[in-house]
Coordinates of C-alpha atoms and ligand atoms in Angstrom, one line a residue:
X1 CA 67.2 22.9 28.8
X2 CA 65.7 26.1 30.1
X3 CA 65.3 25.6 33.5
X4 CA 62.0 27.0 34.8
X5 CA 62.0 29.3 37.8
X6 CA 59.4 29.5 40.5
X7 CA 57.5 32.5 39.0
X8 CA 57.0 30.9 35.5
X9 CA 56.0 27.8 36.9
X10 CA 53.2 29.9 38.6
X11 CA 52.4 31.6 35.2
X12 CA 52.2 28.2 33.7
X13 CA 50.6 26.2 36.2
X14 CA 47.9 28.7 35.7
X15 CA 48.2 29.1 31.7
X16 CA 48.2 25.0 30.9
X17 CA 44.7 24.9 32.0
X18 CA 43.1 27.8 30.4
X19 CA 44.8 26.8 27.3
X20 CA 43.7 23.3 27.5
X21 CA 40.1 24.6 28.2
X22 CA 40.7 26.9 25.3
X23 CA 41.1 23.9 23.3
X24 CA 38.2 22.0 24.2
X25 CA 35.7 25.0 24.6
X26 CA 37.3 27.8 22.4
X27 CA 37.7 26.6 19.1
X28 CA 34.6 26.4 17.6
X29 CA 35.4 24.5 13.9
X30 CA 37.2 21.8 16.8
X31 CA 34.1 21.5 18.2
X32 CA 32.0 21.6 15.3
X33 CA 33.8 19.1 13.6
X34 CA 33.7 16.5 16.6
X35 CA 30.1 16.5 16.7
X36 CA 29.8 16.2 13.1
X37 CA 31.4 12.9 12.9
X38 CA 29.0 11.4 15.2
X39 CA 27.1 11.2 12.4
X40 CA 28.3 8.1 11.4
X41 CA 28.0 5.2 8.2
X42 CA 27.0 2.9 10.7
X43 CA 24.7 4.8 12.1
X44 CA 22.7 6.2 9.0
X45 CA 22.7 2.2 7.7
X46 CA 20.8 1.1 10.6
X47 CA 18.0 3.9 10.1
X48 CA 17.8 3.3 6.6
X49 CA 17.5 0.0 7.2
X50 CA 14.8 0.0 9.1
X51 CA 12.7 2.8 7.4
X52 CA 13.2 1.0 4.5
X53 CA 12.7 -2.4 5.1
X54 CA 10.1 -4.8 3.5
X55 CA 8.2 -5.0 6.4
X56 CA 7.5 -1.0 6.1
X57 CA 5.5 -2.0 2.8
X58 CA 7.2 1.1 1.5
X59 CA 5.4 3.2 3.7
X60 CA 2.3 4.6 1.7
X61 CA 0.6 7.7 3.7
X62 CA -2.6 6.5 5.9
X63 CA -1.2 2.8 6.1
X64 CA 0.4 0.5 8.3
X65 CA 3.8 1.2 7.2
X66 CA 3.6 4.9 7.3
X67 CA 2.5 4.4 11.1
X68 CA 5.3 2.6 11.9
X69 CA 7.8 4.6 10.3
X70 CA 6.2 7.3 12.4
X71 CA 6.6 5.9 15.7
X72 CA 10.3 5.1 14.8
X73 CA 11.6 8.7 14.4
X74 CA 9.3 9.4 17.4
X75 CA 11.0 7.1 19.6
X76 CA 14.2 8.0 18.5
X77 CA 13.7 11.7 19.1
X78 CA 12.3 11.3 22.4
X79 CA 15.4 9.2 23.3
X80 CA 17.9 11.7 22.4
X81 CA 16.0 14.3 24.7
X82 CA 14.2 16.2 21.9
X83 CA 10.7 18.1 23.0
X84 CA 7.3 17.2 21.2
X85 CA 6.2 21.0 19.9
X86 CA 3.3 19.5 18.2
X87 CA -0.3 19.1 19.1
X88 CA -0.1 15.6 19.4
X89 CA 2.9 16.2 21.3
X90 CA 5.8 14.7 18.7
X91 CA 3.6 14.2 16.0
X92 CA 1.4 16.7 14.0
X93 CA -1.8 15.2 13.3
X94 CA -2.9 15.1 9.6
X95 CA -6.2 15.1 8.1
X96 CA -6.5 14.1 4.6
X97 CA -9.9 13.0 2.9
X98 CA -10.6 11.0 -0.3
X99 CA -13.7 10.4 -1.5
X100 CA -14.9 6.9 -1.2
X101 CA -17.5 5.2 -3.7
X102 CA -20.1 3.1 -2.4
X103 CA -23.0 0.8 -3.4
X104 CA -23.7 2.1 -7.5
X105 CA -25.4 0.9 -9.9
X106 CA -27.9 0.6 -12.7
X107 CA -31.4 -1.5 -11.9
X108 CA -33.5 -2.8 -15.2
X109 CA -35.8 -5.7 -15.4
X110 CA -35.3 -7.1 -12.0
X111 CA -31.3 -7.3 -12.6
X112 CA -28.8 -5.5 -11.2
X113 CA -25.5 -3.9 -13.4
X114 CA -22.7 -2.9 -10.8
X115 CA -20.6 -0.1 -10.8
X116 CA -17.2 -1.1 -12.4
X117 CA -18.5 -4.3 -14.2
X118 CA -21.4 -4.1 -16.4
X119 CA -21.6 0.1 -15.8
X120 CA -19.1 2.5 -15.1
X121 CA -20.4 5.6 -13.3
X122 CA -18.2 9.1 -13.8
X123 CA -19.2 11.1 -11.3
X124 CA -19.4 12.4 -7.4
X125 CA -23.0 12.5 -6.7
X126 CA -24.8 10.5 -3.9
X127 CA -28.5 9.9 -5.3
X128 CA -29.4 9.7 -1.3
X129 CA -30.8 6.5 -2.2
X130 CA -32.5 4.3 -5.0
X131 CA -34.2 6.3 -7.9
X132 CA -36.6 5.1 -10.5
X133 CA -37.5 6.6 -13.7
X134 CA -38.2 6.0 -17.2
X135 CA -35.7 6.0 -20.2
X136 CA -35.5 7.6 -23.2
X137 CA -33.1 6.6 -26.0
X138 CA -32.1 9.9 -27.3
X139 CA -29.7 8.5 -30.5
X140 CA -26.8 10.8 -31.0
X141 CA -27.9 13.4 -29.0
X142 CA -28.1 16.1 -31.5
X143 CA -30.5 19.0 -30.6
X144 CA -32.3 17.2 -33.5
X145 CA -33.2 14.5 -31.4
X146 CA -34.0 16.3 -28.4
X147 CA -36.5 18.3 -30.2
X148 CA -38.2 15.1 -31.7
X149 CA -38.2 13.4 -27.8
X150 CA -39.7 14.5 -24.1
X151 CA -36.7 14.0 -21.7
X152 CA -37.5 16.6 -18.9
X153 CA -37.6 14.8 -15.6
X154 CA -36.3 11.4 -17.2
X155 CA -33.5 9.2 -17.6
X156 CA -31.6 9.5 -21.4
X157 CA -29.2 6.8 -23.3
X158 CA -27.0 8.6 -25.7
X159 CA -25.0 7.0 -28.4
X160 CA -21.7 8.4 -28.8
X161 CA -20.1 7.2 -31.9
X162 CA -16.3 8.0 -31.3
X163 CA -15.7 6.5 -28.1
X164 CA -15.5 9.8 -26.0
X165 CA -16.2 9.4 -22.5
X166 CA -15.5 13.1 -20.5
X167 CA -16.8 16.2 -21.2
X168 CA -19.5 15.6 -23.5
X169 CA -21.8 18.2 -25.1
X170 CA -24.3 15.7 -26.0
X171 CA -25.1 15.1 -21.8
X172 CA -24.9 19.1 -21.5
X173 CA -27.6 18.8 -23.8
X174 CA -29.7 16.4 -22.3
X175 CA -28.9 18.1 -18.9
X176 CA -30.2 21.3 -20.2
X177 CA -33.0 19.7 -22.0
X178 CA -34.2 18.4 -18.4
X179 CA -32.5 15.3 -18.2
X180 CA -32.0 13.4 -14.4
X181 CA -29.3 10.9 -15.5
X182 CA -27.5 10.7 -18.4
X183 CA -26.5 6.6 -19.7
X184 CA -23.8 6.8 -22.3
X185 CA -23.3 3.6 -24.9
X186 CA -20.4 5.0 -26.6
X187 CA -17.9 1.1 -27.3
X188 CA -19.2 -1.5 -29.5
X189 CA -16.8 -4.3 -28.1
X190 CA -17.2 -5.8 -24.7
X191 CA -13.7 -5.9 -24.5
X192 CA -13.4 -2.0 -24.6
X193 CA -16.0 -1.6 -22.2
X194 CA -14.0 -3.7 -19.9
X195 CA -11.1 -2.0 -20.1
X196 CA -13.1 1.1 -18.7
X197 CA -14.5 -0.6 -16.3
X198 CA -10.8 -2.1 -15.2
X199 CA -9.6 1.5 -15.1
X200 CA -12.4 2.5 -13.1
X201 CA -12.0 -0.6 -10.6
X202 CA -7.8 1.0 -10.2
X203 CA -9.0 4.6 -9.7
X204 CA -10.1 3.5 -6.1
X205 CA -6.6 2.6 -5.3
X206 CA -5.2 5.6 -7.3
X207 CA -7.2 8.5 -5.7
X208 CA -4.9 10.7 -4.3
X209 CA -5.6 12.4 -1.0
X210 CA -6.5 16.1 -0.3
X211 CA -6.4 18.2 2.3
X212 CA -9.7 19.5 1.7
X213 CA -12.8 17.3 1.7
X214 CA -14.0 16.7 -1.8
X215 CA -16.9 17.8 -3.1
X216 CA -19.8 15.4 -3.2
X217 CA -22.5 16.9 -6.1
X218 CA -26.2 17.3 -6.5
X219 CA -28.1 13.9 -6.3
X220 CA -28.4 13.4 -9.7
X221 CA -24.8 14.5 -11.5
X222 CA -22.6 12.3 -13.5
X223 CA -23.8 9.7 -15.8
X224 CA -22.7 6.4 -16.5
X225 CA -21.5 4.4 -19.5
X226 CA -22.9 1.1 -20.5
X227 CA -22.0 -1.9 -21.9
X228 CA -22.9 -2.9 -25.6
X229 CA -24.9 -5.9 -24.0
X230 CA -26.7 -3.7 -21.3
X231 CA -27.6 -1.7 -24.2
X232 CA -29.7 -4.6 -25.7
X233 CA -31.2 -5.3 -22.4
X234 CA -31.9 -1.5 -21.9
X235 CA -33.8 -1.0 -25.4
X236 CA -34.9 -4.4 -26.3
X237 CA -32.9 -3.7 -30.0
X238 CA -30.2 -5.1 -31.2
X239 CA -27.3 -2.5 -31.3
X240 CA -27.0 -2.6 -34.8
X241 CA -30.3 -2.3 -35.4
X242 CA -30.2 1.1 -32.8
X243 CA -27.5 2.2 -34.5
X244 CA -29.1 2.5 -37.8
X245 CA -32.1 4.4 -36.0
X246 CA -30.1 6.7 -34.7
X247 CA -28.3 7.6 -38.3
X248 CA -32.1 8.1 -39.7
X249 CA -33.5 11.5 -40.2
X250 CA -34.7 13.2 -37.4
X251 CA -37.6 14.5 -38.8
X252 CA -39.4 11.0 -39.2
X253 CA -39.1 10.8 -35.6
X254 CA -37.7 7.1 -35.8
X255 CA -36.7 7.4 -32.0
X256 CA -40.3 7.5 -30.9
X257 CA -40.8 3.9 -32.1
X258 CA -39.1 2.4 -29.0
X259 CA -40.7 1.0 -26.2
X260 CA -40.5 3.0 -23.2
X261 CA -38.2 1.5 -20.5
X262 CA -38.1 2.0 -16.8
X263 CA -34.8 1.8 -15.1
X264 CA -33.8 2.6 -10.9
X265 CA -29.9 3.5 -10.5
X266 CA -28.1 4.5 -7.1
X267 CA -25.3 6.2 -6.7
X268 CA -23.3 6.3 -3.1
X269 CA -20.1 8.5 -2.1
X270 CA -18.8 9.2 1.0
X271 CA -15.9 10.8 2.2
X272 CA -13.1 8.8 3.9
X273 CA -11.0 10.2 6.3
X274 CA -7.2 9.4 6.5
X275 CA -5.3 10.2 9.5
X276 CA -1.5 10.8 9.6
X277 CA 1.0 12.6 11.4
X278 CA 4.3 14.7 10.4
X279 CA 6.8 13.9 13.3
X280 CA 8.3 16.8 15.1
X281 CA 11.2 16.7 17.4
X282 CA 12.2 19.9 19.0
X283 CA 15.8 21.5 20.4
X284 CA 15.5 24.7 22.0
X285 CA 18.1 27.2 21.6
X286 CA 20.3 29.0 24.1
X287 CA 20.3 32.3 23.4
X288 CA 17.9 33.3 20.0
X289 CA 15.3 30.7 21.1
X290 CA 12.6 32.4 19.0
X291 CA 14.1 31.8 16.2
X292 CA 14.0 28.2 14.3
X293 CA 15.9 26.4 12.1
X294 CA 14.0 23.7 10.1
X295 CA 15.4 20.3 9.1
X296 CA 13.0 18.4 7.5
X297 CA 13.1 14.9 5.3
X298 CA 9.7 13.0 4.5
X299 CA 8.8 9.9 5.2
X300 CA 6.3 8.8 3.6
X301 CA 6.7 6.8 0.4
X302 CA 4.4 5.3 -2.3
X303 CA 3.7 1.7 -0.8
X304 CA 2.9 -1.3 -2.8
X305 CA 3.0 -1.0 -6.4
X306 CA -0.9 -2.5 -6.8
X307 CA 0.2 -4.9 -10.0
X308 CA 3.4 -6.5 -11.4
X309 CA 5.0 -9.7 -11.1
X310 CA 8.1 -10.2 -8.6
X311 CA 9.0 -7.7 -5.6
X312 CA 6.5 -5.0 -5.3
X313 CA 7.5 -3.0 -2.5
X314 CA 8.8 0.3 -2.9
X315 CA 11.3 0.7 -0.2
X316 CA 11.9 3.5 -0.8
X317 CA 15.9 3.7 0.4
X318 CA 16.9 6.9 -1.3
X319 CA 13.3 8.3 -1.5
X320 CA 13.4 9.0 1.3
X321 CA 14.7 7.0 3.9
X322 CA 18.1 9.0 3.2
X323 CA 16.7 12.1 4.3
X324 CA 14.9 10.7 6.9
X325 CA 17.7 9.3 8.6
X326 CA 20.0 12.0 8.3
X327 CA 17.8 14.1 9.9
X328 CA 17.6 11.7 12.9
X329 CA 21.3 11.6 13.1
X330 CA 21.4 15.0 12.8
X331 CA 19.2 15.3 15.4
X332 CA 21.6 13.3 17.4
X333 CA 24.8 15.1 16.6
X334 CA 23.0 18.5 17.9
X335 CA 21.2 16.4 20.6
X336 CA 24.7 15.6 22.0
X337 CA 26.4 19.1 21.3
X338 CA 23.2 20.8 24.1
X339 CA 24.2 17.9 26.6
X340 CA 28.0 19.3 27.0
X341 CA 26.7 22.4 27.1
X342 CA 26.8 23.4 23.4
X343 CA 23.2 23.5 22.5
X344 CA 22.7 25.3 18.7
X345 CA 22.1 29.2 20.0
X346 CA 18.4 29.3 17.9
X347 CA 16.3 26.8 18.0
X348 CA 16.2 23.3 15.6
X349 CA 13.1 21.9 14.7
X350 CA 13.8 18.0 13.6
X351 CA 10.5 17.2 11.0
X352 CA 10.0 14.2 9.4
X353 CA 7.1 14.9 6.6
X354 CA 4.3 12.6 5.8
X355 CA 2.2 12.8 2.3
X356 CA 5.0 13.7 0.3
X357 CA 4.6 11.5 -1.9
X358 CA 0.8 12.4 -2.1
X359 CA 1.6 15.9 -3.3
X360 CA 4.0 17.7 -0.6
X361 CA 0.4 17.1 2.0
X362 CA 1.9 16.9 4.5
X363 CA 4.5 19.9 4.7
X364 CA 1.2 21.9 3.1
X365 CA -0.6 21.2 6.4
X366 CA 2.4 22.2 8.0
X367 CA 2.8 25.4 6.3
X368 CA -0.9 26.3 7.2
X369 CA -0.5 25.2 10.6
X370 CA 3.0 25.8 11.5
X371 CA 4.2 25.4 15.0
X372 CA 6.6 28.2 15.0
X373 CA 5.6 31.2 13.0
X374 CA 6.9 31.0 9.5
X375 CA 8.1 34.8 10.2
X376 CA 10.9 33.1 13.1
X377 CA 11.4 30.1 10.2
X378 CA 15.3 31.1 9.6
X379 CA 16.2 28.7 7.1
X380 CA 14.5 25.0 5.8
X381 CA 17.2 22.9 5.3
X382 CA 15.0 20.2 3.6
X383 CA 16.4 16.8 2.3
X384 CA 15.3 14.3 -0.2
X385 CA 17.2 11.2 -1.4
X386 CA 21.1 11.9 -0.6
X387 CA 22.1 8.3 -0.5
X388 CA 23.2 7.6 -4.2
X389 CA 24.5 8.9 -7.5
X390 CA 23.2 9.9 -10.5
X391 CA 24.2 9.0 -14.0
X392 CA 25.9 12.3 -15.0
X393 CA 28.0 11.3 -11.6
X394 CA 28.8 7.9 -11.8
X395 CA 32.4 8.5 -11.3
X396 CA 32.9 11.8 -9.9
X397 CA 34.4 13.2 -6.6
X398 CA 31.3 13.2 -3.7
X399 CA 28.7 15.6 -5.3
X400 CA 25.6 16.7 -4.3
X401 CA 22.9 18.9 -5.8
X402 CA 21.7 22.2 -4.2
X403 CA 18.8 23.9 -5.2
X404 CA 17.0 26.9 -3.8
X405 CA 20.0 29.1 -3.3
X406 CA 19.0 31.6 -6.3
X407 CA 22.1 33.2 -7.4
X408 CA 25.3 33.0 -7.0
X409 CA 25.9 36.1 -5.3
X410 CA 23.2 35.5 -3.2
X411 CA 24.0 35.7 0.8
X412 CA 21.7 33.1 0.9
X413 CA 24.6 30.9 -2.0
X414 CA 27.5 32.5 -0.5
X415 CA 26.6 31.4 3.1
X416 CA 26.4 27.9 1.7
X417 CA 29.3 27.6 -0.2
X418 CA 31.1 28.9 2.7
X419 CA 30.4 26.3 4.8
X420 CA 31.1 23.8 1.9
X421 CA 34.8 25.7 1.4
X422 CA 35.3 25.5 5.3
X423 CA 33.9 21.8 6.1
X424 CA 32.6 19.9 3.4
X425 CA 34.2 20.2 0.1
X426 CA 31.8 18.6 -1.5
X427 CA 30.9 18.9 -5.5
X428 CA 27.5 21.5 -5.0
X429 CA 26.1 20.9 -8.7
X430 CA 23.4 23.8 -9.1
X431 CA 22.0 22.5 -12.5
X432 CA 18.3 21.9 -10.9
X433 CA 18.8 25.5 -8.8
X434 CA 17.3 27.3 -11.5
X435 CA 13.4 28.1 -10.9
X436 CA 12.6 27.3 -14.3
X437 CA 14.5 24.5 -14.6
X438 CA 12.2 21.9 -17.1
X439 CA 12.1 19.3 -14.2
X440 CA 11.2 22.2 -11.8
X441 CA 12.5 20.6 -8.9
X442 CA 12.6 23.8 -7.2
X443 CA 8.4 22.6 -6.7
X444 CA 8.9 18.6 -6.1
X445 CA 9.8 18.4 -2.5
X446 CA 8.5 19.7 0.7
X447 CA 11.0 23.1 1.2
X448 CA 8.8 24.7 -1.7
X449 CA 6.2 25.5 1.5
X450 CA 8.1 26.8 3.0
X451 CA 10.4 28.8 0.1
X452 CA 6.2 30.0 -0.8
X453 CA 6.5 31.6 2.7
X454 CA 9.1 33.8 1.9
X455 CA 11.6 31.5 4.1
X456 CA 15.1 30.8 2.6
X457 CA 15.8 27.1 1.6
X458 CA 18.1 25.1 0.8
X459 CA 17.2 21.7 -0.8
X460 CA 19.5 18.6 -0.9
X461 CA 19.5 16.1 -3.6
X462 CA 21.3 13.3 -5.5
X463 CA 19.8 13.1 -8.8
X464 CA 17.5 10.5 -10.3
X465 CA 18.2 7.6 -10.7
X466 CA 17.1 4.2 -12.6
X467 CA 15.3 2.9 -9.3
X468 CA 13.3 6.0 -8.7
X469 CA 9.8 5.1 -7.6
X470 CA 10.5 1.7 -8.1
X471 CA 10.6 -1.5 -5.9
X472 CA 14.6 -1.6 -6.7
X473 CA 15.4 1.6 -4.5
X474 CA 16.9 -0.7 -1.8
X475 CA 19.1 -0.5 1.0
X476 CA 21.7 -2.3 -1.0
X477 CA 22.4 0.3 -3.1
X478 CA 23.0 3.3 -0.9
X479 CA 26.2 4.6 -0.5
X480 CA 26.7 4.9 2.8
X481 CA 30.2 6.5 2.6
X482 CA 28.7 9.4 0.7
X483 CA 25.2 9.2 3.0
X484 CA 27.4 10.1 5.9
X485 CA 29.4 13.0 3.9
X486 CA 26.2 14.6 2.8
X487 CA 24.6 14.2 6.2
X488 CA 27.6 15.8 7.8
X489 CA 27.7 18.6 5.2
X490 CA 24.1 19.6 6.0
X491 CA 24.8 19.3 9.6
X492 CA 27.5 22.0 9.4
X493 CA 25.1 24.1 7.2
X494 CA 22.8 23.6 9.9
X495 CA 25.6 24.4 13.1
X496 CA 26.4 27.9 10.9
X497 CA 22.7 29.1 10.1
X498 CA 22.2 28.2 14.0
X499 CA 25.1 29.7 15.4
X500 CA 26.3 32.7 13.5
X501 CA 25.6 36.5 14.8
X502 CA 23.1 37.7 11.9
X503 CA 20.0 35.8 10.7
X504 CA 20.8 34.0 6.9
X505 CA 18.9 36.7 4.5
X506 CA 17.7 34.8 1.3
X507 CA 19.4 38.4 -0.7
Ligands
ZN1 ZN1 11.1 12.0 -2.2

């Protein structure tokens, strides 16, 4: 054994230190890697599980579940010491409008046919109230008919022989002739006149949300189709018997035989507001503080499935509680890292997106009305459903699909794959990375607002699935073990992009 003399010891009693401080402090993979597996199985499971838990109601955009999700990944950022950048402090609030149909309908001989059961009006207009005028049965709506009838400043039932119901050039005709409302009798069944007026009751619950009010028309646009019985009561003739009027020649004017008729209609739309909120949670950097990184998962899902026998909750585990969890965790992880004093050097913005599901709303809004300026947006690391496989995986080594890198020479694809090579070592399968991919999926989720900005992205997906968008995409069937490996791969994405010298360049 070497025996130490009183000079070395001095040398090491200062060395041991430093190198043990070195080993703690200095090595930056060491570090990187101990924060990353904070991000845990465990940890993920119990987000997911909450986020997408029946009582969520599979968190549809405007409803009760879609709150509450909200207020979850705002508690949980403010706990871990994250800063609301947002107007509304964490969250961002939201307007989205739908139009909203009100009190319509058709008014003859004291009774009253409702909107969606014995007439179906297509249309946006608000009549402002009730209006009364007469009708005019205008057969098939041939300029040959028009020329035979007076319809300027009246009401006119057409007969459409072929079922059409949109676009038709026999109500431009009547419009231009002078025509206030246009009726259209174009079913001779009951039953198929139902089935319009079923699909009209749904589109209420179908409407999707905008970001712009919709447009509400002139009083007196759209028309509305009637049922085969209203017809009878409309015209006092039997259909059959109005049919074979309406096949006669023009030129005996066999139209002008019919009684003249006096109908009122209303039609009512409003516009309904929807508030919602994208959450924000904010890290500040230490050094390039102008400068953000972007790590963003949505939130929102599709809700209730409106018909169906059996579960009808879309939980919406994968889609994207997944995404929505790893953020939070990653949130954590980098949360933790600023505590012992080694804070990201730019800046992290944590965003959970709502509307999604709605049309990428909500990151739209963002986009318009971004808290940092898309110009200091570094990189979107955006992430929707990583918590399963696909079927072309089934059986592979831990995979995951990247999209939005552009080529492989790309810094933008080399930066990636470095980190992958150096932490990761997951699969990256660029199939969908192609911008003209057929499933264009380069469009689908919320990064394309902010790839449409000019602001490198990188999108992280696992494939669909059988369960997609269906009440089956439980908790049960994530993989947790492969949740957490993707998670952590992003996060290390994320630690790079945050902490290297030069800004990623999407080139
Ligand atoms: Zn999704």
């Amino acid at each position: 054994m070497q025996v130490i003399s009183k000079n070395t010891m001095k040398v090491f009693l200062f060395f041991v230190p430093v190198a043990f401080l070195m080993v703690l402090f200095g090595n930056k993979s060491t570090d990187v890697e101990s924060y990353a597996v904070r991000i845990t199985e465990q940890k993920l499971r119990e987000n997911v599980s909450v986020l997408a838990s029946d009582s969520l109601e599979g968190r549809e955009t405007g409803k009760r579940g879609q709150r509450m999700a909200a207020a979850y990944i705002r508690s949980h950022f403010e706990r871990i010491g994250l800063t609301g950048p947002a107007d509304n402090g964490f969250f961002q609030t939201v307007n989205l409008y739908q139009s909203e149909q009100g009190e319509t309908y058709v008014k003859v001989g004291g009774r009253t046919f409702a909107h969606a059961e014995q007439v179906v009006y297509y249309g946006k207009a608000d009549s402002g109230g009730e209006v009364t005028l007469p009708l005019v049965y205008a057969g098939l709506g041939r300029d040959e008919d028009f020329n035979t009838l007076k319809v300027d400043g009246k009401a006119v039932l057409i007969r459409i022989e072929d079922g059409r119901t949109y676009n038709l050039p026999e109500v431009a005709k009547a419009r231009q002739h002078g025509a206030k409302m246009v009726l259209i009798w174009n079913t001779d069944t009951e039953s198929a006149f139902n089935s319009l007026a079923r699909q009209a009751r749904e589109y209420v619950s179908r409407e999707r949300p905008s970001l712009q009010k919709p447009h509400i028309s002139a009083p007196n646009e759209g028309s509305f189709v009637v049922s085969p019985a209203l017809v009878e009561t409309l015209t006092g003739m039997a259909p059959n018997k109005l049919k074979a009027l309406s096949r006669q020649d023009p030129a005996g004017r066999p139209l002008n035989k019919l009684k003249p008729v006096t109908i009122s209609y209303k039609t009512t739309m409003g516009i309904k507001t929807i508030e919602t909120e994208n959450v924000l949670g904010y890290l500040e950097g230490t050094e390039l503080k102008d400068e953000v990184i972007v790590i963003s998962a949505h939130y929102d899902h599709i809700g209730i499935s409106p018909s169906g026998s059996g579960d009808r909750i879309n939980n919406g585990a994968d889609d994207d509680a997944s995404g929505t969890a790893a953020v939070m965790q990653l949130a954590s992880a980098f949360a933790d890292a600023r505590r012992d004093g080694r804070g990201p050097k730019r800046s992290i913005l944590f965003m959970t997106f709502t509307g999604e599901e709605k049309g990428l709303l909500g990151s739209a809004y963002y986009a318009d009305n971004p808290v940092f300026p898309m110009e200091n947006t570094v990189i979107n690391l955006n992430i929707d459903m990583i918590g399963r496989r696909d079927p072309h995986h089934k059986d592979t080594k831990p995979y995951v699909y990247v999209i939005g890198t552009g080529e492989e020479e790309s810094s933008l694809n080399k930066f990636s794959e470095d980190v992958n090579d150096r932490f990761c070592k997951l699969e990256f399968d660029y199939t969908y990375n192609d911008r003209e991919h057929p499933s264009r999926l380069f469009y689908r989720s919320d990064h394309w607002n902010f790839a449409k900005n000019g602001v490198p992205v990188i999108f992280y997906f696992d494939g669909i699935h059988e369960d997609y968008h269906k009440p089956s995409d439980e908790v049960d069937k994530i993989e947790f073990d492969l949740l957490a490996r993707r998670s952590q791969c992003i996060f290390y994405t994320a630690w790079e992009a945050a902490n290297r010298e030069e800004r990623i360049t999407i080139e």
